[in-house]
GROMACS .gro file of C-alpha atoms in nm:
model
  250
    1MET     CA    1  33.835 -12.962  -5.092
    2ALA     CA    2  33.496 -12.801  -5.154
    3GLY     CA    3  33.400 -12.538  -5.407
    4GLY     CA    4  33.756 -12.523  -5.534
    5GLU     CA    5  33.889 -12.400  -5.197
    6ALA     CA    6  34.183 -12.568  -5.030
    7THR     CA    7  34.120 -12.737  -4.695
    8THR     CA    8  34.305 -12.566  -4.413
    9THR     CA    9  34.454 -12.680  -4.085
   10HIS     CA   10  34.662 -12.526  -3.808
   11PHE     CA   11  35.038 -12.491  -3.787
   12GLY     CA   12  35.078 -12.362  -3.435
   13PHE     CA   13  34.849 -12.060  -3.418
   14LYS     CA   14  34.869 -12.003  -3.794
   15THR     CA   15  34.615 -12.130  -4.046
   16VAL     CA   16  34.775 -12.305  -4.344
   17GLU     CA   17  34.663 -12.526  -4.629
   18GLU     CA   18  34.662 -12.895  -4.538
   19SER     CA   19  34.897 -12.964  -4.828
   20GLU     CA   20  35.158 -12.734  -4.670
   21LYS     CA   21  35.164 -12.862  -4.312
   22ALA     CA   22  35.378 -13.173  -4.358
   23SER     CA   23  35.657 -12.977  -4.526
   24LEU     CA   24  35.639 -12.706  -4.259
   25VAL     CA   25  35.667 -12.965  -3.981
   26ARG     CA   26  35.952 -13.133  -4.169
   27GLY     CA   27  36.133 -12.800  -4.175
   28VAL     CA   28  36.095 -12.766  -3.798
   29PHE     CA   29  36.259 -13.100  -3.727
   30ASN     CA   30  36.522 -13.067  -3.998
   31SER     CA   31  36.633 -12.755  -3.819
   32VAL     CA   32  36.659 -12.904  -3.470
   33ALA     CA   33  36.737 -13.275  -3.529
   34ASP     CA   34  37.096 -13.279  -3.404
   35ARG     CA   35  37.013 -13.091  -3.084
   36TYR     CA   36  36.659 -13.224  -3.033
   37ASP     CA   37  36.731 -13.458  -2.741
   38ILE     CA   38  36.953 -13.203  -2.564
   39MET     CA   39  36.677 -12.944  -2.595
   40ASN     CA   40  36.426 -13.190  -2.450
   41ASP     CA   41  36.648 -13.233  -2.145
   42VAL     CA   42  36.687 -12.859  -2.096
   43MET     CA   43  36.329 -12.744  -2.144
   44SER     CA   44  36.180 -13.023  -1.930
   45ALA     CA   45  36.463 -13.026  -1.672
   46GLY     CA   46  36.509 -13.392  -1.764
   47VAL     CA   47  36.154 -13.489  -1.670
   48HIS     CA   48  36.080 -13.606  -2.026
   49ARG     CA   49  36.293 -13.910  -1.944
   50LEU     CA   50  36.055 -14.005  -1.661
   51TRP     CA   51  35.753 -13.957  -1.889
   52LYS     CA   52  35.907 -14.185  -2.153
   53ASN     CA   53  36.002 -14.444  -1.892
   54SER     CA   54  35.642 -14.439  -1.772
   55LEU     CA   55  35.525 -14.499  -2.130
   56ILE     CA   56  35.749 -14.808  -2.151
   57ASP     CA   57  35.620 -14.928  -1.814
   58SER     CA   58  35.264 -14.897  -1.947
   59LEU     CA   59  35.363 -15.087  -2.261
   60ASN     CA   60  35.512 -15.366  -2.045
   61PRO     CA   61  35.735 -15.509  -2.322
   62ARG     CA   62  35.725 -15.885  -2.369
   63PRO     CA   63  36.007 -16.104  -2.502
   64ASP     CA   64  36.019 -16.106  -2.882
   65MET     CA   65  35.761 -15.827  -2.910
   66HIS     CA   66  35.760 -15.631  -3.237
   67LEU     CA   67  35.696 -15.261  -3.173
   68LEU     CA   68  35.613 -14.989  -3.420
   69ASP     CA   69  35.728 -14.652  -3.286
   70VAL     CA   70  35.595 -14.364  -3.496
   71ALA     CA   71  35.748 -14.014  -3.506
   72GLY     CA   72  36.033 -14.143  -3.292
   73GLY     CA   73  36.319 -14.075  -3.530
   74THR     CA   74  36.598 -14.022  -3.277
   75GLY     CA   75  36.520 -14.351  -3.104
   76ASP     CA   76  36.438 -14.234  -2.752
   77ILE     CA   77  36.137 -14.465  -2.714
   78ALA     CA   78  36.282 -14.740  -2.933
   79PHE     CA   79  36.597 -14.786  -2.727
   80ARG     CA   80  36.405 -14.790  -2.399
   81PHE     CA   81  36.183 -15.061  -2.544
   82LEU     CA   82  36.475 -15.269  -2.670
   83GLU     CA   83  36.643 -15.253  -2.331
   84ALA     CA   84  36.324 -15.383  -2.168
   85SER     CA   85  36.224 -15.648  -2.425
   86ARG     CA   86  36.445 -15.957  -2.450
   87GLY     CA   87  36.464 -16.046  -2.818
   88GLY     CA   88  36.224 -15.770  -2.916
   89ASN     CA   89  36.266 -15.556  -3.223
   90VAL     CA   90  36.135 -15.218  -3.330
   91ALA     CA   91  36.047 -15.037  -3.649
   92VAL     CA   92  36.091 -14.663  -3.609
   93CYS     CA   93  35.881 -14.474  -3.862
   94ASP     CA   94  35.929 -14.099  -3.901
   95ILE     CA   95  35.847 -13.856  -4.181
   96ASN     CA   96  36.171 -13.668  -4.116
   97ALA     CA   97  36.488 -13.811  -4.267
   98GLU     CA   98  36.716 -13.596  -4.050
   99MET     CA   99  36.563 -13.731  -3.729
  100LEU     CA  100  36.602 -14.086  -3.864
  101ARG     CA  101  36.967 -14.016  -3.946
  102VAL     CA  102  37.030 -13.924  -3.583
  103GLY     CA  103  36.845 -14.236  -3.469
  104ARG     CA  104  37.044 -14.471  -3.691
  105VAL     CA  105  37.372 -14.334  -3.560
  106ARG     CA  106  37.255 -14.372  -3.202
  107ALA     CA  107  37.132 -14.729  -3.269
  108GLU     CA  108  37.476 -14.832  -3.394
  109GLU     CA  109  37.651 -14.658  -3.106
  110GLN     CA  110  37.430 -14.834  -2.850
  111GLY     CA  111  37.452 -15.177  -3.013
  112TYR     CA  112  37.091 -15.192  -3.134
  113GLY     CA  113  37.159 -15.182  -3.507
  114ASP     CA  114  37.038 -15.539  -3.568
  115ARG     CA  115  36.713 -15.493  -3.370
  116ALA     CA  116  36.602 -15.151  -3.491
  117GLU     CA  117  36.471 -15.064  -3.837
  118PHE     CA  118  36.441 -14.697  -3.937
  119VAL     CA  119  36.179 -14.624  -4.201
  120CYS     CA  120  36.088 -14.291  -4.357
  121GLY     CA  121  35.709 -14.283  -4.373
  122ASP     CA  122  35.392 -14.090  -4.299
  123ALA     CA  123  35.179 -14.167  -3.992
  124GLN     CA  124  34.872 -14.115  -4.211
  125LYS     CA  125  34.981 -14.385  -4.458
  126LEU     CA  126  35.209 -14.629  -4.282
  127PRO     CA  127  35.432 -14.849  -4.502
  128PHE     CA  128  35.351 -15.164  -4.302
  129GLU     CA  129  35.115 -15.457  -4.350
  130SER     CA  130  34.780 -15.473  -4.172
  131ARG     CA  131  34.768 -15.667  -3.846
  132SER     CA  132  35.148 -15.696  -3.836
  133LYS     CA  133  35.256 -15.520  -3.513
  134ASP     CA  134  35.238 -15.624  -3.149
  135ALA     CA  135  35.223 -15.265  -3.022
  136TYR     CA  136  35.225 -14.905  -3.147
  137THR     CA  137  35.375 -14.607  -2.967
  138ILE     CA  138  35.393 -14.241  -3.058
  139ALA     CA  139  35.552 -13.989  -2.821
  140PHE     CA  140  35.513 -13.614  -2.871
  141GLY     CA  141  35.445 -13.666  -3.240
  142ILE     CA  142  35.076 -13.700  -3.309
  143ARG     CA  143  35.001 -13.330  -3.263
  144ASN     CA  144  35.229 -13.261  -3.563
  145VAL     CA  145  35.024 -13.486  -3.794
  146THR     CA  146  34.805 -13.304  -4.046
  147ARG     CA  147  34.505 -13.534  -4.005
  148VAL     CA  148  34.517 -13.694  -3.663
  149GLU     CA  149  34.207 -13.904  -3.730
  150GLU     CA  150  34.378 -14.071  -4.027
  151ALA     CA  151  34.686 -14.149  -3.819
  152LEU     CA  152  34.469 -14.317  -3.555
  153VAL     CA  153  34.292 -14.528  -3.818
  154GLU     CA  154  34.631 -14.632  -3.956
  155ALA     CA  155  34.749 -14.726  -3.607
  156TYR     CA  156  34.444 -14.950  -3.572
  157ARG     CA  157  34.507 -15.106  -3.914
  158VAL     CA  158  34.866 -15.216  -3.852
  159LEU     CA  159  34.805 -15.365  -3.507
  160LYS     CA  160  34.731 -15.731  -3.449
  161PRO     CA  161  34.400 -15.812  -3.276
  162GLY     CA  162  34.455 -15.765  -2.903
  163ALA     CA  163  34.754 -15.536  -2.957
  164LYS     CA  164  34.773 -15.198  -2.786
  165PHE     CA  165  34.816 -14.837  -2.894
  166PHE     CA  166  34.999 -14.592  -2.669
  167CYS     CA  167  35.036 -14.218  -2.716
  168LEU     CA  168  35.241 -13.987  -2.494
  169GLU     CA  169  35.151 -13.627  -2.566
  170PHE     CA  170  35.141 -13.284  -2.410
  171SER     CA  171  34.804 -13.160  -2.288
  172PRO     CA  172  34.678 -12.809  -2.366
  173GLN     CA  173  34.592 -12.737  -2.002
  174VAL     CA  174  34.754 -12.807  -1.667
  175VAL     CA  175  34.597 -12.785  -1.322
  176PRO     CA  176  34.441 -12.436  -1.296
  177VAL     CA  177  34.666 -12.306  -1.021
  178LEU     CA  178  34.972 -12.362  -1.242
  179GLN     CA  179  34.829 -12.255  -1.579
  180GLN     CA  180  34.949 -11.895  -1.575
  181GLY     CA  181  35.304 -11.985  -1.479
  182TYR     CA  182  35.311 -12.272  -1.727
  183ASP     CA  183  35.199 -12.045  -2.009
  184ALA     CA  184  35.455 -11.780  -1.916
  185TYR     CA  185  35.734 -12.038  -1.914
  186SER     CA  186  35.619 -12.194  -2.242
  187PHE     CA  187  35.583 -11.877  -2.445
  188ASN     CA  188  35.860 -11.667  -2.292
  189MET     CA  189  36.135 -11.914  -2.208
  190ILE     CA  190  36.115 -12.215  -2.441
  191PRO     CA  191  36.165 -12.024  -2.769
  192LYS     CA  192  36.460 -11.842  -2.611
  193MET     CA  193  36.611 -12.176  -2.506
  194GLY     CA  194  36.556 -12.300  -2.859
  195GLU     CA  195  36.748 -12.005  -2.996
  196VAL     CA  196  37.043 -12.063  -2.763
  197ILE     CA  197  37.064 -12.443  -2.792
  198THR     CA  198  36.951 -12.513  -3.150
  199GLY     CA  199  36.982 -12.168  -3.310
  200ASP     CA  200  36.610 -12.181  -3.392
  201ALA     CA  201  36.356 -11.994  -3.180
  202ASP     CA  202  36.076 -12.015  -3.440
  203SER     CA  203  36.059 -12.395  -3.435
  204TYR     CA  204  36.009 -12.397  -3.060
  205GLN     CA  205  35.752 -12.118  -3.084
  206TYR     CA  206  35.561 -12.353  -3.316
  207LEU     CA  207  35.599 -12.647  -3.079
  208VAL     CA  208  35.460 -12.444  -2.787
  209GLU     CA  209  35.168 -12.324  -2.998
  210SER     CA  210  35.097 -12.674  -3.130
  211ILE     CA  211  35.044 -12.798  -2.774
  212ARG     CA  212  34.768 -12.540  -2.723
  213ARG     CA  213  34.595 -12.652  -3.042
  214PHE     CA  214  34.591 -13.019  -2.945
  215PRO     CA  215  34.265 -13.168  -2.808
  216SER     CA  216  34.213 -13.210  -2.435
  217PRO     CA  217  34.266 -13.563  -2.302
  218PRO     CA  218  33.893 -13.645  -2.289
  219ARG     CA  219  33.843 -13.522  -2.645
  220PHE     CA  220  34.146 -13.711  -2.774
  221ALA     CA  221  34.021 -14.027  -2.602
  222GLU     CA  222  33.698 -13.992  -2.800
  223MET     CA  223  33.901 -13.966  -3.122
  224ILE     CA  224  34.085 -14.288  -3.033
  225LYS     CA  225  33.751 -14.463  -2.977
  226ALA     CA  226  33.621 -14.330  -3.309
  227ALA     CA  227  33.916 -14.497  -3.487
  228GLY     CA  228  33.789 -14.833  -3.363
  229PHE     CA  229  33.987 -14.889  -3.044
  230GLY     CA  230  33.835 -15.039  -2.731
  231ARG     CA  231  33.942 -15.021  -2.367
  232VAL     CA  232  34.045 -14.660  -2.422
  233SER     CA  233  34.195 -14.485  -2.121
  234TRP     CA  234  34.427 -14.202  -2.031
  235ARG     CA  235  34.618 -14.067  -1.734
  236THR     CA  236  34.797 -13.740  -1.679
  237MET     CA  237  35.136 -13.676  -1.524
  238SER     CA  238  35.321 -13.373  -1.388
  239ALA     CA  239  35.008 -13.177  -1.294
  240GLY     CA  240  34.852 -13.237  -1.634
  241VAL     CA  241  35.147 -13.132  -1.850
  242VAL     CA  242  35.140 -13.464  -2.036
  243ALA     CA  243  34.905 -13.759  -2.075
  244ILE     CA  244  34.950 -14.122  -2.173
  245HIS     CA  245  34.661 -14.250  -2.383
  246SER     CA  246  34.599 -14.614  -2.463
  247GLY     CA  247  34.358 -14.829  -2.659
  248THR     CA  248  34.330 -15.190  -2.769
  249ARG     CA  249  34.252 -15.334  -3.110
  250LEU     CA  250  33.978 -15.579  -3.010
   0.00000   0.00000   0.00000
């Protein structure tokens, strides 16, 4: 804050005070929590499952690995990891209690209750000890964080030396030949699907807009490096719709 003026940030295409964004994002996910995974299947035609599987392949889970999955309240990444890691366990940290509620129910239903911990917490101030995690993942969550730079610094803090950071996130641009059609689908169809499936078009309008406000993959890679990570890399999938970013705490 400078000169008595509140610091602002973006909430989709709107400009809001930084102090307001977390509660606005919380409202989005409170609204859609129970239908969130169904909506992901519909709006991506199921391809989000392949993207998440690719994230787990990149992570290459080891036996007894301890993963921190941030903004993964419903457990989609966590359960994939637990299936792949013999004896591994996961702490799922999400700022949204409703998403965590869904994840806890799913964990019990799938028999993962004793290997998955669900913690309500902020990516910018993680409730975990420094140098305590073997890996960190965040899928489609970091663009909702108020101060992305702070979340990256926190990711670095909680990882053990040699541990890796992975982020699966939408990219603001796809290959040029598909951009017009992608934009038309995003802005015209996704909010309508949100209305039909979750009863909430506005939340999906925000989610579409938030993708366009997120940094390009090269710019985001520079932000990861600035947080202290080495061996930073990224790769796109589905004609640039999403990217998997990684970095290592050296």
